PDB file of C-alpha atoms in Angstrom:
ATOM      1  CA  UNK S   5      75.322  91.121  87.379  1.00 94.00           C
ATOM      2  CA  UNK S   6      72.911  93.481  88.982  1.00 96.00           C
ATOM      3  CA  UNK S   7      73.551  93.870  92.833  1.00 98.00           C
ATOM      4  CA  UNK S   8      71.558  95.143  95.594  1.00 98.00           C
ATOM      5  CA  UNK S   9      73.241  97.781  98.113  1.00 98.00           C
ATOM      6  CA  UNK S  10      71.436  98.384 101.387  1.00 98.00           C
ATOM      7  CA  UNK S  11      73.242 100.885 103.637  1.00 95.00           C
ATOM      8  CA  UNK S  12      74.820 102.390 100.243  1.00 95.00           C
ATOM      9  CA  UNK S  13      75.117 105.547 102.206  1.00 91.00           C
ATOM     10  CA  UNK S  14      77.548 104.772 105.164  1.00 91.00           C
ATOM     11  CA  UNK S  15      81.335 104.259 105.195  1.00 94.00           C
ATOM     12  CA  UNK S  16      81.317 101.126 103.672  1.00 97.00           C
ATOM     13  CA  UNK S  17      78.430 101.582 101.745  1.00 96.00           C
ATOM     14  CA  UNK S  18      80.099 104.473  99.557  1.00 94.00           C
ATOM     15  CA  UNK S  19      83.237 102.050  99.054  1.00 97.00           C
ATOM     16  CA  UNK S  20      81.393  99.090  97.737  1.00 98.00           C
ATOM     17  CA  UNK S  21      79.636 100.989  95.461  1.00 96.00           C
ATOM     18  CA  UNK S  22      82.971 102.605  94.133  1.00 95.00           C
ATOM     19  CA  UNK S  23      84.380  99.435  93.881  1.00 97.00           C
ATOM     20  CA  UNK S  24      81.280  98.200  91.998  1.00 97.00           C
ATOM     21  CA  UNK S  25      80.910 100.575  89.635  1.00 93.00           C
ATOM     22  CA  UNK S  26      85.204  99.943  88.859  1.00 94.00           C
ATOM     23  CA  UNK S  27      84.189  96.307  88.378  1.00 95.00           C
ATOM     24  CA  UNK S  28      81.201  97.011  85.626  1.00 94.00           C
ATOM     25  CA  UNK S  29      78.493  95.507  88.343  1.00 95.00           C
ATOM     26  CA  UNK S  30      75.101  97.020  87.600  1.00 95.00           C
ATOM     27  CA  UNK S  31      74.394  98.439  91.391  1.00 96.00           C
ATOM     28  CA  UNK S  32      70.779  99.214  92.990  1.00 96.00           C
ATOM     29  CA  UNK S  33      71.160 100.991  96.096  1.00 97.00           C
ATOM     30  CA  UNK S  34      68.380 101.731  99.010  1.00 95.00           C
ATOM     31  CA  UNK S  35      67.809 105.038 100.633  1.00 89.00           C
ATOM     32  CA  UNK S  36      65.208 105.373 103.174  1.00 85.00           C
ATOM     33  CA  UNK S  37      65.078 109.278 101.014  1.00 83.00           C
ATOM     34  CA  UNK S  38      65.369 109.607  97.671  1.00 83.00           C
ATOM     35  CA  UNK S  39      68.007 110.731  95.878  1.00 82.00           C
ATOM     36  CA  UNK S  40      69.929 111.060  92.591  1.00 79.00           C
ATOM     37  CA  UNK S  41      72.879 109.659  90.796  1.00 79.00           C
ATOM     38  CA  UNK S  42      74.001 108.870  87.386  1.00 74.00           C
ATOM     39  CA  UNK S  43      76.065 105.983  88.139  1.00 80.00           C
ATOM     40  CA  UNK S  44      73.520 104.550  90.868  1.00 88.00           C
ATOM     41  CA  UNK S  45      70.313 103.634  90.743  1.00 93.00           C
ATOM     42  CA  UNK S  46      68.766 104.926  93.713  1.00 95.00           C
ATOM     43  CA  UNK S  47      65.400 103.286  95.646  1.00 96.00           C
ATOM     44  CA  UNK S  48      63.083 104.273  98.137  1.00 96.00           C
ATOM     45  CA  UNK S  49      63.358 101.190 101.035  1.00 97.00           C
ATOM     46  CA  UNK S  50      62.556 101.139 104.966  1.00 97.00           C
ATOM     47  CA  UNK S  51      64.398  97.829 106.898  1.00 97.00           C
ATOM     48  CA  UNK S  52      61.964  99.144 109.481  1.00 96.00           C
ATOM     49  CA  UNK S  53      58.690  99.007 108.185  1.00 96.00           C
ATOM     50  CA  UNK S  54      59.180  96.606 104.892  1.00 97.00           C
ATOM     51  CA  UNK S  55      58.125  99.368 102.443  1.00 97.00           C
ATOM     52  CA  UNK S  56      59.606  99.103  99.234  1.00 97.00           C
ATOM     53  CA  UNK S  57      61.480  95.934  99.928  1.00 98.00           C
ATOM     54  CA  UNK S  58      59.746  93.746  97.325  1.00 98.00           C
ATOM     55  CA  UNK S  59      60.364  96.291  94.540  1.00 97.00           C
ATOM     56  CA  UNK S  60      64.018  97.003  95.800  1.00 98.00           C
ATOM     57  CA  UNK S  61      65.165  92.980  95.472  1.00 98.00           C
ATOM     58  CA  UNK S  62      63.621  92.696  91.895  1.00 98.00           C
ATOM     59  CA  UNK S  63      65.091  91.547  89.075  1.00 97.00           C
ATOM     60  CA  UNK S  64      68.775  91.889  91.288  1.00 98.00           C
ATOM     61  CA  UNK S  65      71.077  88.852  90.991  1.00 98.00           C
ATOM     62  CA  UNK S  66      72.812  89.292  94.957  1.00 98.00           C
ATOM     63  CA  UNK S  67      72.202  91.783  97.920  1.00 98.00           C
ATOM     64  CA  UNK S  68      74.948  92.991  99.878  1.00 98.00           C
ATOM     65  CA  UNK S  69      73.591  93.903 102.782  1.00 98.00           C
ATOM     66  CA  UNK S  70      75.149  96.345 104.545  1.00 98.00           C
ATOM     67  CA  UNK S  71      72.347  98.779 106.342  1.00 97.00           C
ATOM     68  CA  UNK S  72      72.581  98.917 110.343  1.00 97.00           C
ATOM     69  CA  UNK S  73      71.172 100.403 113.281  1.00 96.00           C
ATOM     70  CA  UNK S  74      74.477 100.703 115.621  1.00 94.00           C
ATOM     71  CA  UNK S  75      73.184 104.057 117.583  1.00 87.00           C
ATOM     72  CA  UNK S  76      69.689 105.291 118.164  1.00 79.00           C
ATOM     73  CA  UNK S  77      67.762 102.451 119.739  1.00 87.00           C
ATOM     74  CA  UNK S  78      66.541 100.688 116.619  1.00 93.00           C
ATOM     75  CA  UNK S  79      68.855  98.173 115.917  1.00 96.00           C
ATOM     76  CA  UNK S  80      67.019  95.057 117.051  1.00 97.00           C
ATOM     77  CA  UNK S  81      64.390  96.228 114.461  1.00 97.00           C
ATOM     78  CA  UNK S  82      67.101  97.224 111.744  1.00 97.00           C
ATOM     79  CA  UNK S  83      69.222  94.655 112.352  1.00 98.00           C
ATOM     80  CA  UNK S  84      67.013  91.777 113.351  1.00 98.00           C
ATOM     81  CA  UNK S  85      63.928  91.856 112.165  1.00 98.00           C
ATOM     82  CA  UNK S  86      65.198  94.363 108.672  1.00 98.00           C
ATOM     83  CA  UNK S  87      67.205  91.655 107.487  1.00 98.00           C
ATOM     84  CA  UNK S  88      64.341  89.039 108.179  1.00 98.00           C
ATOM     85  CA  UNK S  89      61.975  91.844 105.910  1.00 98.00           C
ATOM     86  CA  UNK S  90      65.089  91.513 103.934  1.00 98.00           C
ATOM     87  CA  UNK S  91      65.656  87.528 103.182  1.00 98.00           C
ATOM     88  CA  UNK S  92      62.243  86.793 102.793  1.00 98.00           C
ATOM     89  CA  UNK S  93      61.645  89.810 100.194  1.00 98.00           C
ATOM     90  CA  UNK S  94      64.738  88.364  98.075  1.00 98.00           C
ATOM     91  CA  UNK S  95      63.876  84.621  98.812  1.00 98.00           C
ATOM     92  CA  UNK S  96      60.650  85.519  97.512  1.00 98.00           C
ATOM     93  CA  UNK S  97      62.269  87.436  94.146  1.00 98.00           C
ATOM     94  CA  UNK S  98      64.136  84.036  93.905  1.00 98.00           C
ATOM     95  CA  UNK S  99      67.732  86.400  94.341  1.00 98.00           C
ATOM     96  CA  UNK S 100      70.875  84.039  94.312  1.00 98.00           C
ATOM     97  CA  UNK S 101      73.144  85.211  96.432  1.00 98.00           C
ATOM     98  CA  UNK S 102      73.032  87.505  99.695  1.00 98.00           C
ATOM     99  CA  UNK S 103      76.328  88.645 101.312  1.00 98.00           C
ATOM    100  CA  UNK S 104      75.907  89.829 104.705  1.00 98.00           C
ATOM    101  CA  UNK S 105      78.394  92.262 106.573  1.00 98.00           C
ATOM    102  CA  UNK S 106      78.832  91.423 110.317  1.00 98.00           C
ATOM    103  CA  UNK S 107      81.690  92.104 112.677  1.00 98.00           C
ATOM    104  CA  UNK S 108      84.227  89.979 114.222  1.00 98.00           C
ATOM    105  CA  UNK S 109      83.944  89.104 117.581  1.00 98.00           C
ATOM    106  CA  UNK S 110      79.958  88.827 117.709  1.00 98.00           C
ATOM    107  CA  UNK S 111      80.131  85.649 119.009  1.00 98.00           C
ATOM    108  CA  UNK S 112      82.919  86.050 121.448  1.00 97.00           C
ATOM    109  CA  UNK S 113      82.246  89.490 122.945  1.00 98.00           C
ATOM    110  CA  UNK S 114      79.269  90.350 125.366  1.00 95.00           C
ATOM    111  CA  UNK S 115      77.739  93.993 124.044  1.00 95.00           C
ATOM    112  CA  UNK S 116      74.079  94.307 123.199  1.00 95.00           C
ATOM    113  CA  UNK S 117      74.812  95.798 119.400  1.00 97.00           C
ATOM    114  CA  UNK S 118      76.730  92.685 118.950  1.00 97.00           C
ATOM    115  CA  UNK S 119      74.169  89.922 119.866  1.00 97.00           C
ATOM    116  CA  UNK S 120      71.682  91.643 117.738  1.00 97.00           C
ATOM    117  CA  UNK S 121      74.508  91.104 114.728  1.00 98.00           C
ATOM    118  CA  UNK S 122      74.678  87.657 115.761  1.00 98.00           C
ATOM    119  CA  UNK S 123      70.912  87.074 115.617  1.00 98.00           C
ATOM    120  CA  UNK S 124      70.935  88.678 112.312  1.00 98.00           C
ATOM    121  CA  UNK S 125      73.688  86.566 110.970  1.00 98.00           C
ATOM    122  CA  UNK S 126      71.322  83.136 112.115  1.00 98.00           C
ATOM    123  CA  UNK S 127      68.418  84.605 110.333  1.00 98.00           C
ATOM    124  CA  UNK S 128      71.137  85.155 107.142  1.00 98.00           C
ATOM    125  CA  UNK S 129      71.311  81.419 107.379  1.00 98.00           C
ATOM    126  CA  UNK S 130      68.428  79.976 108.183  1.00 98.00           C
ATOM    127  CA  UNK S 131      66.496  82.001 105.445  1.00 98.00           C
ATOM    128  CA  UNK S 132      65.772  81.009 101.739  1.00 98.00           C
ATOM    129  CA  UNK S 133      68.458  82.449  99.796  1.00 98.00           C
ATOM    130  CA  UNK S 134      71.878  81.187  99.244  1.00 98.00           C
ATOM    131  CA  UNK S 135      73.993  82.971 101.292  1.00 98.00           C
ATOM    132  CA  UNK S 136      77.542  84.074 102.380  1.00 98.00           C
ATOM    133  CA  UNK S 137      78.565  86.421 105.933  1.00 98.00           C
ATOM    134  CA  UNK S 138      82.022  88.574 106.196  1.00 98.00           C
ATOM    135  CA  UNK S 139      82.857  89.400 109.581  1.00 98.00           C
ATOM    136  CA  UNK S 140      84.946  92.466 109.417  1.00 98.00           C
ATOM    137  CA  UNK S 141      87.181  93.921 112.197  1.00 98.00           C
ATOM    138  CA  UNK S 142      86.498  97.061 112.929  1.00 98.00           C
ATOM    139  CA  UNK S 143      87.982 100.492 110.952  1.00 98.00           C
ATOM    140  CA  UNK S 144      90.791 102.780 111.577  1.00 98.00           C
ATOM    141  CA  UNK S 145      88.067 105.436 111.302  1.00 97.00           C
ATOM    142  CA  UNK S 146      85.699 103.925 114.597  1.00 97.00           C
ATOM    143  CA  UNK S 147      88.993 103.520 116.365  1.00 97.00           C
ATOM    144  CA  UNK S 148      89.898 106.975 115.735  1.00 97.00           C
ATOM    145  CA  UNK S 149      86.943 108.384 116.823  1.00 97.00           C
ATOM    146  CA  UNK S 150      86.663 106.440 120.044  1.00 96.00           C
ATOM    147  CA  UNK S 151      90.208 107.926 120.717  1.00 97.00           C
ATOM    148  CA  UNK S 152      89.015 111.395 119.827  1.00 95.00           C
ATOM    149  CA  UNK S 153      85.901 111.266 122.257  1.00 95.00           C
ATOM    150  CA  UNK S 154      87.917 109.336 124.917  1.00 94.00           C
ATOM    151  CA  UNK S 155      90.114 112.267 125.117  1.00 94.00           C
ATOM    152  CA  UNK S 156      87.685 114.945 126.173  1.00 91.00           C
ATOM    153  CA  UNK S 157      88.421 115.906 129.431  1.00 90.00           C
ATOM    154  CA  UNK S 158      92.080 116.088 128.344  1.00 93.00           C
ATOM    155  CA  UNK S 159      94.019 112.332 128.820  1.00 96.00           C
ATOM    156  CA  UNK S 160      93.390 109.490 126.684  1.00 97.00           C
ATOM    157  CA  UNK S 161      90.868 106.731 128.544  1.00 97.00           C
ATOM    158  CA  UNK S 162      91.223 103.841 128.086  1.00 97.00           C
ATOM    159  CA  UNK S 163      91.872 100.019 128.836  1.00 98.00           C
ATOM    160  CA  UNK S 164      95.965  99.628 127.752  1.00 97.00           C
ATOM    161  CA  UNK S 165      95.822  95.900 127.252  1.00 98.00           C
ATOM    162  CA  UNK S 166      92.758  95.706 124.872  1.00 98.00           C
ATOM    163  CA  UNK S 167      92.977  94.803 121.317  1.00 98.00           C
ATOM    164  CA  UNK S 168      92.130  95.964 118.372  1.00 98.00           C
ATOM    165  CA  UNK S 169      93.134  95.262 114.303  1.00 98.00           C
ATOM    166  CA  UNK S 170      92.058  98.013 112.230  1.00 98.00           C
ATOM    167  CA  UNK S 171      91.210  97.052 108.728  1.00 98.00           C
ATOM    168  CA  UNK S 172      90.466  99.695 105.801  1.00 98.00           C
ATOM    169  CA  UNK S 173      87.039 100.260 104.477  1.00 98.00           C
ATOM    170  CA  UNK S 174      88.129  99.755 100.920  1.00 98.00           C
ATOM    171  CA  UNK S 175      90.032  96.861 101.518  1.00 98.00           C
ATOM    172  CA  UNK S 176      86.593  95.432 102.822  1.00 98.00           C
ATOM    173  CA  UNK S 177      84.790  96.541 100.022  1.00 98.00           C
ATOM    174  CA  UNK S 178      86.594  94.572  97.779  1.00 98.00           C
ATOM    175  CA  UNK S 179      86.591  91.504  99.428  1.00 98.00           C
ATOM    176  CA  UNK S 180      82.854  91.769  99.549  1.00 98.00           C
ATOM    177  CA  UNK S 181      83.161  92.132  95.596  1.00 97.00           C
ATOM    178  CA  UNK S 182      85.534  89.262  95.485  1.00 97.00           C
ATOM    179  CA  UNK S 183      82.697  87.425  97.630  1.00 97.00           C
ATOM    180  CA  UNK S 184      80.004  88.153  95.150  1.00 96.00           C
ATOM    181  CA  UNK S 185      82.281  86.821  92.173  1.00 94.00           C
ATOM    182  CA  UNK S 186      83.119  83.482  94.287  1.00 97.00           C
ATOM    183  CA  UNK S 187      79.246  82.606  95.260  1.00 97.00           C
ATOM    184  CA  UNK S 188      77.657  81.496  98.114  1.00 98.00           C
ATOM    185  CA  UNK S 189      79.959  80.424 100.765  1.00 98.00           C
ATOM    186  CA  UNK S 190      77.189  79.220 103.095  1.00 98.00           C
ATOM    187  CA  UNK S 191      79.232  80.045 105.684  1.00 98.00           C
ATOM    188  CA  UNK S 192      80.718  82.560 107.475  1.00 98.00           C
ATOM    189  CA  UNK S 193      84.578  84.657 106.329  1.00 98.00           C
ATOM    190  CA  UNK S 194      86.998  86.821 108.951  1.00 98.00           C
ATOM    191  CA  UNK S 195      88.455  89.727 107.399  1.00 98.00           C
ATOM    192  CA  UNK S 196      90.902  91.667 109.479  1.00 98.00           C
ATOM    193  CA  UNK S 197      93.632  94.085 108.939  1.00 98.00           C
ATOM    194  CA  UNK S 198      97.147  93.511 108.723  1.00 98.00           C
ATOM    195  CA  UNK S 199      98.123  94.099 112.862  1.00 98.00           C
ATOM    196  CA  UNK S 200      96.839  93.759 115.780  1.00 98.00           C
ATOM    197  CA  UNK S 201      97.255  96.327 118.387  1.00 98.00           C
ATOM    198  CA  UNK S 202      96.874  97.197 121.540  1.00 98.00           C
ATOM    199  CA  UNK S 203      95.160  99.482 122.682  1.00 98.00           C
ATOM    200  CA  UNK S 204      98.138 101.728 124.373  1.00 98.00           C
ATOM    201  CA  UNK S 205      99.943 101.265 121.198  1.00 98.00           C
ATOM    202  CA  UNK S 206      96.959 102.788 119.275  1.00 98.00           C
ATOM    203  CA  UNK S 207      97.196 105.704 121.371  1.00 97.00           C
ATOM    204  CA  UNK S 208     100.674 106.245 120.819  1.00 97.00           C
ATOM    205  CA  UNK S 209     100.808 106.289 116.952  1.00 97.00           C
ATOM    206  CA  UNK S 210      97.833 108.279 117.373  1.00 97.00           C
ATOM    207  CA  UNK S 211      99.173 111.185 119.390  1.00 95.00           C
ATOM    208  CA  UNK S 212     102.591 111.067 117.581  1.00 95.00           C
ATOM    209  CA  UNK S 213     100.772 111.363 114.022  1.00 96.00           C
ATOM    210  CA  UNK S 214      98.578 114.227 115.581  1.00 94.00           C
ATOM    211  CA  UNK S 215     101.783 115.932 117.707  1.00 93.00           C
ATOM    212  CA  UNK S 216      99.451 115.669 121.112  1.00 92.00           C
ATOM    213  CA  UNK S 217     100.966 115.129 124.137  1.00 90.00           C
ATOM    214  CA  UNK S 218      97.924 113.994 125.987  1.00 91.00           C
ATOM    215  CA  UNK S 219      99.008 111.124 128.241  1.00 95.00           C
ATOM    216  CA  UNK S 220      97.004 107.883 128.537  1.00 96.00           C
ATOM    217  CA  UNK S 221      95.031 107.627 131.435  1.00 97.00           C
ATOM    218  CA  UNK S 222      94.729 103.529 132.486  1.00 97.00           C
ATOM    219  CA  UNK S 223      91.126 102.263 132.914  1.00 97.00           C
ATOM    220  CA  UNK S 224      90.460  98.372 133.142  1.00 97.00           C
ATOM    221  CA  UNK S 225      87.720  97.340 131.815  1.00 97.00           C
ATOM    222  CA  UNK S 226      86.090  94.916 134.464  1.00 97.00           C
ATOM    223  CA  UNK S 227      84.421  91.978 134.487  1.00 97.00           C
ATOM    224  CA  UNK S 228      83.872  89.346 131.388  1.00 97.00           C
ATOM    225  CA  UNK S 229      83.570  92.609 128.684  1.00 98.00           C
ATOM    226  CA  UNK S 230      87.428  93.511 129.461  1.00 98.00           C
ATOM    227  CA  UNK S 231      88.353  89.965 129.637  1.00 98.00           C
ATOM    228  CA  UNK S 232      87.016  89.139 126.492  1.00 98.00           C
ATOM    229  CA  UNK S 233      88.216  92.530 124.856  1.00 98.00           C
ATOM    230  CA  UNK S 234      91.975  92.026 126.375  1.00 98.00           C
ATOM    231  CA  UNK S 235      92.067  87.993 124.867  1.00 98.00           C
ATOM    232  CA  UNK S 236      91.429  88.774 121.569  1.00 98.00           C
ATOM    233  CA  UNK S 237      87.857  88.801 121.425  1.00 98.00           C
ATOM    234  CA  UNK S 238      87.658  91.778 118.580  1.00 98.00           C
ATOM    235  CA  UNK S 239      90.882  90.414 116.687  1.00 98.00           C
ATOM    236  CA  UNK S 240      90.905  87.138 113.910  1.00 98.00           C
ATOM    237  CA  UNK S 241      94.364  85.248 112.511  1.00 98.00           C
ATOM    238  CA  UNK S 242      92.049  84.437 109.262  1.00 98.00           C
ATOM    239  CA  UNK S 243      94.271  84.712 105.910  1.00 97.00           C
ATOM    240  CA  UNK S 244      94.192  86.659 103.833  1.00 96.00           C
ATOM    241  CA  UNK S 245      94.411  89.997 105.787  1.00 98.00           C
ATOM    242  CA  UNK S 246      94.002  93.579 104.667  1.00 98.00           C
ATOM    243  CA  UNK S 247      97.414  95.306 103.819  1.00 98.00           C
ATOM    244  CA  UNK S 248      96.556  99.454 104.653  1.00 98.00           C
ATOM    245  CA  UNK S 249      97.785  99.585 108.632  1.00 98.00           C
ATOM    246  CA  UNK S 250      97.047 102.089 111.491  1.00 98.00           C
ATOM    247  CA  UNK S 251     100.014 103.843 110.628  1.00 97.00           C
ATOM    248  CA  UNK S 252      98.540 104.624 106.717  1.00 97.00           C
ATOM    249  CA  UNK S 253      95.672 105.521 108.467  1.00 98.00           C
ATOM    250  CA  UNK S 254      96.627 107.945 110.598  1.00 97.00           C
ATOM    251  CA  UNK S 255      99.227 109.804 107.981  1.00 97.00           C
ATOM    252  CA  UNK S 256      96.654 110.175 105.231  1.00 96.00           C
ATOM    253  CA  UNK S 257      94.206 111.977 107.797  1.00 96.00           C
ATOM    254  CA  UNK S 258      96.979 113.770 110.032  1.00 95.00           C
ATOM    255  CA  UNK S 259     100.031 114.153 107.293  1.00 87.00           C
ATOM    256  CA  UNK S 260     102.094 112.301 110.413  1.00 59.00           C
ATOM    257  CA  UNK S 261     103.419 109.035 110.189  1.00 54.00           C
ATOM    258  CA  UNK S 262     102.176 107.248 112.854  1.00 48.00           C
ATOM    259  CA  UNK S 263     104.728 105.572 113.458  1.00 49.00           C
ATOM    260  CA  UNK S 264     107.327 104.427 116.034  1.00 42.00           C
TER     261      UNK S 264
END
C-alpha cells in the first residue's frame, strides 16, 4: 500500500509516519519545502494554493490527512477549502481511501478553529473518495502547554471544573494505521485516552510531577463555551480507548510521577 501523509511534519505527523514505516506501508509525505529522507518520500504541496496536489495524490492507494492551520489566521483556507483542493485532487487520481484527522468535540463545542474542522469533516464526506474521519481528543502535550502558558504571571488559570482526556500521539497514530487496514468507514470514529480529567486535577499531577507549588487560581469560563467545556463537550466514552495516561505523560517529560 502506498499512503499519502499531509501534515507529515507535526506531532502526529512524525508518529504516523513511524508507525508506517514499522508496518512496511510505502509513505509519500507533503512539505510545503522540500526536504530529504531515506525512508520518506518527500513532495513539494501547498493546501493553500493547490500546487502540487495532483502530482502529490498519484499513484497513492489512501491519504491520511493530517495538515492544519490551528494558529496564524489561515485555517479556513487550510482547513476548509485545502482539504476541498485535497478530495477533489485524489477523487480525481481515483485514490480509495482518505482518512481524515479531526478532534472531538467539533460538533459540541462553540470555538471558531473547531467549526472550520467541522466544515472540513462535511466536505470529507460529501466529496468523491471513499472515506473514513477519527476524531481525536486532544494530547497530553497541548494540555501541557496550555498549563505552562496559563501559569505566567505565577498561579495556574484556569476553569477547575472543565474536562479534558488526554490521549497519546502514538496511540493515535496507530489507530489511524489500523483505520487504513480496516477501509472506509464512511463514517466518523472517537478516539480518546484512557481518563478523563478535570481540569484542577490536571493541574495537580502537573505541579506534583514538576515539584511547583504554584497554586491554581479559579476562573469560570462564562457563558455557553464553559458550559459546554465543563459537560463534557471535549471528552468521548467511545471503546476502545488509548492506554498511555496523564500520569505517563508527565513522568516521561518531568522524571515525576504524576501521580496522587
Amino acid at each position: 500500500m502506498r499512503v499519502l501523509v499531509t501534515g507529515a511534519g507535526g506531532r502526529l505527523g512524525s508518529a504516523v509516519l513511524a508507525r508506517l514505516y514499522d508496518d512496511g506501508v510505502t509513505v509519500r509525505a507533503t512539505s510545503r519545502q522540500w526536504r530529504s529522507d531515506s525512508e520518506v518520500e518527500w513532495v513539494v504541496a501547498d493546501l493553500v494554493t493547490g500546487d502540487g496536489l495532483d502530482e502529490a495524490v498519484s499513484g497513492v492507494d489512501a491519504v491520511l490527512h493530517l495538515a492544519s492551520a490551528p494558529k496564524g489566521g489561515q485555517t479556513y483556507q487550510v482547513d476548509v477549502l485545502g482539504t476541498r483542493r485535497l478530495v477533489v485532487a485524489a477523487g480525481a487520481a481515483g485514490v480509495g481511501h482518505l482518512v481524515y484527522i479531526s478532534i472531538v468535540g467539533v460538533d459540541r463545542v462553540s470555538i471558531p478553529y473547531y467549526r472550520h474542522k467541522l466544515s472540513a469533516e462535511q466536505v470529507v464526506a460529501a466529496g468523491p473518495v471513499p472515506w473514513s474521519v477519527l476524531r481525536a481528543t486532544q494530547f497530553p502535550q497541548f494540555l501541557d502547554d496550555l498549563l505552562t502558558s496559563s501559569s505566567r504571571l505565577g498561579p495556574v488559570i484556569g476553569d477547575r471544573a472543565v474536562l479534558a482526556q488526554p490521549v497519546d500521539p502514538g496511540e493515535v497514530a496507530a489507530r489511524l494505521a489500523a483505520r487504513l487496514v480496516a477501509g472506509p468507514l464512511g463514517g466518523i470514529e472517537e478516539y480518546g485516552g484512557p481518563q478523563v480529567l478535570r481540569f484542577d486535577e490536571a493541574v495537580r499531577a502537573w505541579r506534583e510531577a514538576r515539584g511547583s507549588r504554584r497554586p491554581l487560581l479559579p476562573v469560570r469560563i462564562p457563558g455557553r463555551l464553559g458550559r459546554e467545556l465543563r459537560g463534557g463537550g471535549l471528552v468521548t466514552e467511545a471503546l476502545p480507548r488509548g492506554v498511555r495516561t496523564w500520569a505517563d505523560h508527565l513522568a516521561d517529560t518531568y522524571g515525576g510521577t504524576g501521580r496522587r
